[in-house]
Amino acid sequence: MENTKVKDQKETIGIGAWIALIFLILVLSGAFRTAEGPIKVLDFTNLSGSFGKIGDTGANLIGSGGTGAKDGFMAGFNLIPPVMFFCGLLAVFEELGAFKASDVLFRPLLRPLMGIPGKCGIAFVSSFTGSDVAAVMTKDLYDAGDITDDERTIFATYQYAGSACINNTITGGAPLVAICPVALGPCIIIMFVCKLVGANIIRLVLALNKKKV
C-alpha cells in the first residue's frame, strides 16, 4: 500500500517541485557559504546577513565580552531575523511542492535509518549546518500532522545530539582542527553515526513502551 502511495506521489509531482527541492537543499546545506560573487546568495547564512561593525571596536549590535542573562538575550535576539526570514522561505517552497518531492526522495533513507517520514528530509539536511532552522521545520511538520509525537521525539533526539555538526565542528572546534590527528571528514561521520545511534535508542524505547501498553 505504501509503495503504491509513493508511486502515485511521483506521478503527481512536477518538475518544478523537484527543482524547488534541489534549490532549497543547496540553500540550507552550506555548500555556498564561502563562495565568492553572486552565487553566494544560494546560502541561507549569507541571505540572512550579519550586523555591521561599530567603528574600530570590532563589535556589532550584540557587543563583545558579555556574560550572563543579558548576553544570552542579545544572542537570542540575533536569531529572530533569520528565523522570521526562514519561515517565509518555507511557505514559498511549500507552495512550490518541495516538501512533496522531499517525501518521495528521502523516504527510502529516513524510514530505515530512524523510522521517520521523507518529509523530514529538508530538516535532516539543514540540521548538519544549523539547529534553529531544523527546529522550526520539525515543529511545523508536527503541527501540520505530517509526523507523530514519537517521530518528533526520535528526530529531535537525532538533531540535538551534536547539533549542527558540520558548522559547529568548523567554527566552534576551529582551535582543535589544527592539532586533531584525524581529518575533519571522519570526525563528522563519527558524530553522524553517534547521532543515529541515539535516535534509534529512543526509537527502541518508544517501541518497547508501546508493547507494554
mmCIF file of C-alpha atoms in Angstrom:
data_model
loop_
_atom_site.group_PDB
_atom_site.id
_atom_site.type_symbol
_atom_site.label_atom_id
_atom_site.label_comp_id
_atom_site.label_asym_id
_atom_site.label_seq_id
_atom_site.Cartn_x
_atom_site.Cartn_y
_atom_site.Cartn_z
ATOM 1 C CA MET A 1 0.000 0.000 0.000
ATOM 2 C CA GLU A 2 2.789 2.415 0.935
ATOM 3 C CA ASN A 3 4.702 1.656 -2.279
ATOM 4 C CA THR A 4 1.574 2.400 -4.298
ATOM 5 C CA LYS A 5 1.163 5.699 -2.466
ATOM 6 C CA VAL A 6 4.765 6.696 -3.188
ATOM 7 C CA LYS A 7 4.327 5.745 -6.857
ATOM 8 C CA ASP A 8 1.220 7.914 -7.099
ATOM 9 C CA GLN A 9 3.092 10.812 -5.491
ATOM 10 C CA LYS A 10 5.914 10.518 -8.039
ATOM 11 C CA GLU A 11 3.371 10.775 -10.831
ATOM 12 C CA THR A 12 1.736 13.908 -9.387
ATOM 13 C CA ILE A 13 4.945 15.790 -8.517
ATOM 14 C CA GLY A 14 6.008 18.092 -11.343
ATOM 15 C CA ILE A 15 9.496 19.075 -12.423
ATOM 16 C CA GLY A 16 9.070 22.427 -10.695
ATOM 17 C CA ALA A 17 8.753 20.741 -7.303
ATOM 18 C CA TRP A 18 11.983 18.803 -7.845
ATOM 19 C CA ILE A 19 13.831 21.964 -8.909
ATOM 20 C CA ALA A 20 12.494 23.756 -5.820
ATOM 21 C CA LEU A 21 13.661 20.897 -3.600
ATOM 22 C CA ILE A 22 17.177 20.891 -5.078
ATOM 23 C CA PHE A 23 17.377 24.669 -4.722
ATOM 24 C CA LEU A 24 16.205 24.545 -1.097
ATOM 25 C CA ILE A 25 18.688 21.797 -0.203
ATOM 26 C CA LEU A 26 21.513 23.856 -1.715
ATOM 27 C CA VAL A 27 20.418 26.937 0.232
ATOM 28 C CA LEU A 28 20.355 25.046 3.543
ATOM 29 C CA SER A 29 23.359 22.780 3.006
ATOM 30 C CA GLY A 30 26.004 25.457 3.481
ATOM 31 C CA ALA A 31 27.701 24.427 0.222
ATOM 32 C CA PHE A 32 27.918 28.053 -0.956
ATOM 33 C CA ARG A 33 28.653 29.701 2.391
ATOM 34 C CA THR A 34 32.210 30.657 1.450
ATOM 35 C CA ALA A 35 31.503 31.203 -2.248
ATOM 36 C CA GLU A 36 32.519 34.451 -3.904
ATOM 37 C CA GLY A 37 30.395 36.634 -6.138
ATOM 38 C CA PRO A 38 26.625 36.485 -6.773
ATOM 39 C CA ILE A 39 26.480 32.707 -6.286
ATOM 40 C CA LYS A 40 26.906 33.191 -2.517
ATOM 41 C CA VAL A 41 23.219 34.144 -2.293
ATOM 42 C CA LEU A 42 22.495 30.409 -2.613
ATOM 43 C CA ASP A 43 23.448 30.054 1.059
ATOM 44 C CA PHE A 44 20.935 30.718 3.834
ATOM 45 C CA THR A 45 23.538 32.230 6.187
ATOM 46 C CA ASN A 46 24.593 34.730 3.537
ATOM 47 C CA LEU A 47 20.963 35.553 2.771
ATOM 48 C CA SER A 48 20.318 36.177 6.476
ATOM 49 C CA GLY A 49 23.140 38.705 6.520
ATOM 50 C CA SER A 50 25.077 39.976 9.511
ATOM 51 C CA PHE A 51 25.312 43.076 11.684
ATOM 52 C CA GLY A 52 27.909 45.659 10.724
ATOM 53 C CA LYS A 53 30.836 46.632 12.936
ATOM 54 C CA ILE A 54 30.710 49.663 15.237
ATOM 55 C CA GLY A 55 33.641 51.897 14.407
ATOM 56 C CA ASP A 56 37.069 50.398 15.080
ATOM 57 C CA THR A 57 35.878 48.380 18.058
ATOM 58 C CA GLY A 58 35.166 45.257 16.026
ATOM 59 C CA ALA A 59 31.919 44.817 17.999
ATOM 60 C CA ASN A 60 28.445 44.638 16.492
ATOM 61 C CA LEU A 61 24.915 45.018 17.889
ATOM 62 C CA ILE A 62 25.473 42.089 20.260
ATOM 63 C CA GLY A 63 28.750 43.572 21.502
ATOM 64 C CA SER A 64 31.718 41.587 22.758
ATOM 65 C CA GLY A 65 32.801 40.124 26.070
ATOM 66 C CA GLY A 66 29.297 39.910 27.518
ATOM 67 C CA THR A 67 28.195 37.280 30.038
ATOM 68 C CA GLY A 68 25.096 36.143 31.853
ATOM 69 C CA ALA A 69 21.418 36.513 31.031
ATOM 70 C CA LYS A 70 21.848 39.833 29.207
ATOM 71 C CA ASP A 71 24.353 38.360 26.773
ATOM 72 C CA GLY A 72 22.052 35.370 26.289
ATOM 73 C CA PHE A 73 19.148 37.707 25.489
ATOM 74 C CA MET A 74 21.166 39.517 22.819
ATOM 75 C CA ALA A 75 22.281 36.211 21.315
ATOM 76 C CA GLY A 76 18.620 35.097 21.159
ATOM 77 C CA PHE A 77 17.598 38.472 19.721
ATOM 78 C CA ASN A 78 20.130 37.883 16.955
ATOM 79 C CA LEU A 79 18.209 34.743 15.902
ATOM 80 C CA ILE A 80 14.883 36.494 15.304
ATOM 81 C CA PRO A 81 15.580 37.910 11.788
ATOM 82 C CA PRO A 82 16.889 34.654 10.224
ATOM 83 C CA VAL A 83 14.089 32.571 11.793
ATOM 84 C CA MET A 84 11.438 35.005 10.504
ATOM 85 C CA PHE A 85 13.065 35.011 7.085
ATOM 86 C CA PHE A 86 13.221 31.217 7.028
ATOM 87 C CA CYS A 87 9.534 30.847 7.939
ATOM 88 C CA GLY A 88 8.661 32.948 4.899
ATOM 89 C CA LEU A 89 11.075 30.949 2.758
ATOM 90 C CA LEU A 90 9.445 27.702 3.881
ATOM 91 C CA ALA A 91 5.986 28.928 2.903
ATOM 92 C CA VAL A 92 7.217 29.726 -0.613
ATOM 93 C CA PHE A 93 8.898 26.353 -1.130
ATOM 94 C CA GLU A 94 5.904 24.512 0.316
ATOM 95 C CA GLU A 95 3.694 26.122 -2.321
ATOM 96 C CA LEU A 96 6.204 25.065 -4.979
ATOM 97 C CA GLY A 97 5.857 21.442 -3.874
ATOM 98 C CA ALA A 98 9.345 20.971 -2.409
ATOM 99 C CA PHE A 99 8.012 19.076 0.615
ATOM 100 C CA LYS A 100 6.109 16.561 -1.508
ATOM 101 C CA ALA A 101 9.257 15.921 -3.523
ATOM 102 C CA SER A 102 11.235 15.610 -0.281
ATOM 103 C CA ASP A 103 8.866 12.924 0.984
ATOM 104 C CA VAL A 104 9.493 10.789 -2.099
ATOM 105 C CA LEU A 105 13.262 11.396 -2.223
ATOM 106 C CA PHE A 106 14.130 10.874 1.444
ATOM 107 C CA ARG A 107 11.611 8.172 2.410
ATOM 108 C CA PRO A 108 13.905 5.255 1.382
ATOM 109 C CA LEU A 109 16.680 6.771 3.524
ATOM 110 C CA LEU A 110 14.934 8.091 6.631
ATOM 111 C CA ARG A 111 12.435 5.262 7.175
ATOM 112 C CA PRO A 112 15.113 2.578 7.610
ATOM 113 C CA LEU A 113 17.566 4.874 9.436
ATOM 114 C CA MET A 114 15.219 6.427 12.003
ATOM 115 C CA GLY A 115 11.658 5.406 11.231
ATOM 116 C CA ILE A 116 10.625 8.942 10.266
ATOM 117 C CA PRO A 117 8.873 10.060 7.042
ATOM 118 C CA GLY A 118 10.583 11.528 4.000
ATOM 119 C CA LYS A 119 9.045 14.943 4.672
ATOM 120 C CA CYS A 120 11.705 15.365 7.351
ATOM 121 C CA GLY A 121 14.363 15.282 4.625
ATOM 122 C CA ILE A 122 14.858 19.037 4.303
ATOM 123 C CA ALA A 123 15.151 19.441 8.076
ATOM 124 C CA PHE A 124 17.532 16.454 8.062
ATOM 125 C CA VAL A 125 19.841 18.233 5.594
ATOM 126 C CA SER A 126 19.645 21.607 7.362
ATOM 127 C CA SER A 127 20.476 20.031 10.740
ATOM 128 C CA PHE A 128 24.041 19.432 9.555
ATOM 129 C CA THR A 129 24.746 23.172 9.448
ATOM 130 C CA GLY A 130 22.233 24.697 11.884
ATOM 131 C CA SER A 131 19.866 23.721 14.664
ATOM 132 C CA ASP A 132 17.396 26.636 14.682
ATOM 133 C CA VAL A 133 16.117 26.112 11.141
ATOM 134 C CA ALA A 134 15.706 22.363 11.667
ATOM 135 C CA ALA A 135 13.821 23.006 14.920
ATOM 136 C CA VAL A 136 11.357 25.350 13.188
ATOM 137 C CA MET A 137 10.777 22.826 10.414
ATOM 138 C CA THR A 138 10.256 19.948 12.857
ATOM 139 C CA LYS A 139 7.674 21.970 14.777
ATOM 140 C CA ASP A 140 5.853 22.849 11.547
ATOM 141 C CA LEU A 141 5.831 19.204 10.452
ATOM 142 C CA TYR A 142 4.312 18.144 13.769
ATOM 143 C CA ASP A 143 1.744 20.972 13.820
ATOM 144 C CA ALA A 144 0.680 20.019 10.276
ATOM 145 C CA GLY A 145 0.243 16.379 11.313
ATOM 146 C CA ASP A 146 2.989 15.136 8.978
ATOM 147 C CA ILE A 147 4.869 13.445 11.836
ATOM 148 C CA THR A 148 3.630 11.815 15.021
ATOM 149 C CA ASP A 149 4.717 12.658 18.562
ATOM 150 C CA ASP A 150 7.019 9.606 18.608
ATOM 151 C CA GLU A 151 8.580 10.554 15.263
ATOM 152 C CA ARG A 152 9.134 14.092 16.523
ATOM 153 C CA THR A 153 10.858 12.723 19.641
ATOM 154 C CA ILE A 154 13.135 10.479 17.576
ATOM 155 C CA PHE A 155 14.015 13.261 15.152
ATOM 156 C CA ALA A 156 14.643 15.805 17.926
ATOM 157 C CA THR A 157 16.977 13.298 19.620
ATOM 158 C CA TYR A 158 18.922 12.959 16.375
ATOM 159 C CA GLN A 159 19.141 16.700 15.826
ATOM 160 C CA TYR A 160 20.309 17.794 19.243
ATOM 161 C CA ALA A 161 22.933 15.145 19.886
ATOM 162 C CA GLY A 162 25.814 17.205 18.494
ATOM 163 C CA SER A 163 23.518 19.623 16.647
ATOM 164 C CA ALA A 164 24.799 21.399 13.528
ATOM 165 C CA CYS A 165 27.766 19.028 13.456
ATOM 166 C CA ILE A 166 29.416 20.496 10.336
ATOM 167 C CA ASN A 167 29.013 24.146 11.310
ATOM 168 C CA ASN A 168 29.987 23.688 14.963
ATOM 169 C CA THR A 169 32.956 21.469 14.146
ATOM 170 C CA ILE A 170 34.367 24.015 11.710
ATOM 171 C CA THR A 171 33.630 27.138 13.771
ATOM 172 C CA GLY A 172 33.453 26.159 17.457
ATOM 173 C CA GLY A 173 36.076 23.456 17.086
ATOM 174 C CA ALA A 174 38.429 25.520 14.922
ATOM 175 C CA PRO A 175 41.259 25.623 17.512
ATOM 176 C CA LEU A 176 41.220 21.819 17.724
ATOM 177 C CA VAL A 177 41.098 21.117 13.978
ATOM 178 C CA ALA A 178 44.748 22.125 13.530
ATOM 179 C CA ILE A 179 46.018 19.669 16.153
ATOM 180 C CA CYS A 180 43.488 16.870 15.646
ATOM 181 C CA PRO A 181 45.209 13.696 14.349
ATOM 182 C CA VAL A 182 42.024 12.733 12.467
ATOM 183 C CA ALA A 183 40.742 14.534 9.376
ATOM 184 C CA LEU A 184 37.577 16.624 9.567
ATOM 185 C CA GLY A 185 35.523 14.217 7.424
ATOM 186 C CA PRO A 186 35.887 11.159 9.700
ATOM 187 C CA CYS A 187 35.076 13.314 12.753
ATOM 188 C CA ILE A 188 31.769 14.395 11.200
ATOM 189 C CA ILE A 189 30.986 10.802 10.139
ATOM 190 C CA ILE A 190 31.586 9.601 13.711
ATOM 191 C CA MET A 191 29.239 12.295 15.045
ATOM 192 C CA PHE A 192 26.624 11.363 12.433
ATOM 193 C CA VAL A 193 26.771 7.684 13.430
ATOM 194 C CA CYS A 194 26.528 8.577 17.141
ATOM 195 C CA LYS A 195 23.513 10.792 16.413
ATOM 196 C CA LEU A 196 21.831 7.907 14.575
ATOM 197 C CA VAL A 197 22.570 5.527 17.451
ATOM 198 C CA GLY A 198 20.995 7.956 19.933
ATOM 199 C CA ALA A 199 17.902 8.394 17.779
ATOM 200 C CA ASN A 200 17.453 4.647 17.390
ATOM 201 C CA ILE A 201 17.847 4.042 21.119
ATOM 202 C CA ILE A 202 14.904 6.402 21.670
ATOM 203 C CA ARG A 203 13.069 4.653 18.818
ATOM 204 C CA LEU A 204 13.574 1.306 20.553
ATOM 205 C CA VAL A 205 12.467 2.673 23.939
ATOM 206 C CA LEU A 206 9.281 4.101 22.423
ATOM 207 C CA ALA A 207 8.529 0.802 20.663
ATOM 208 C CA LEU A 208 9.019 -1.164 23.893
ATOM 209 C CA ASN A 209 6.741 1.209 25.805
ATOM 210 C CA LYS A 210 4.019 0.697 23.208
ATOM 211 C CA LYS A 211 4.294 -3.063 23.590
ATOM 212 C CA LYS A 212 3.954 -2.777 27.362
ATOM 213 C CA VAL A 213 0.806 -0.702 26.970
#
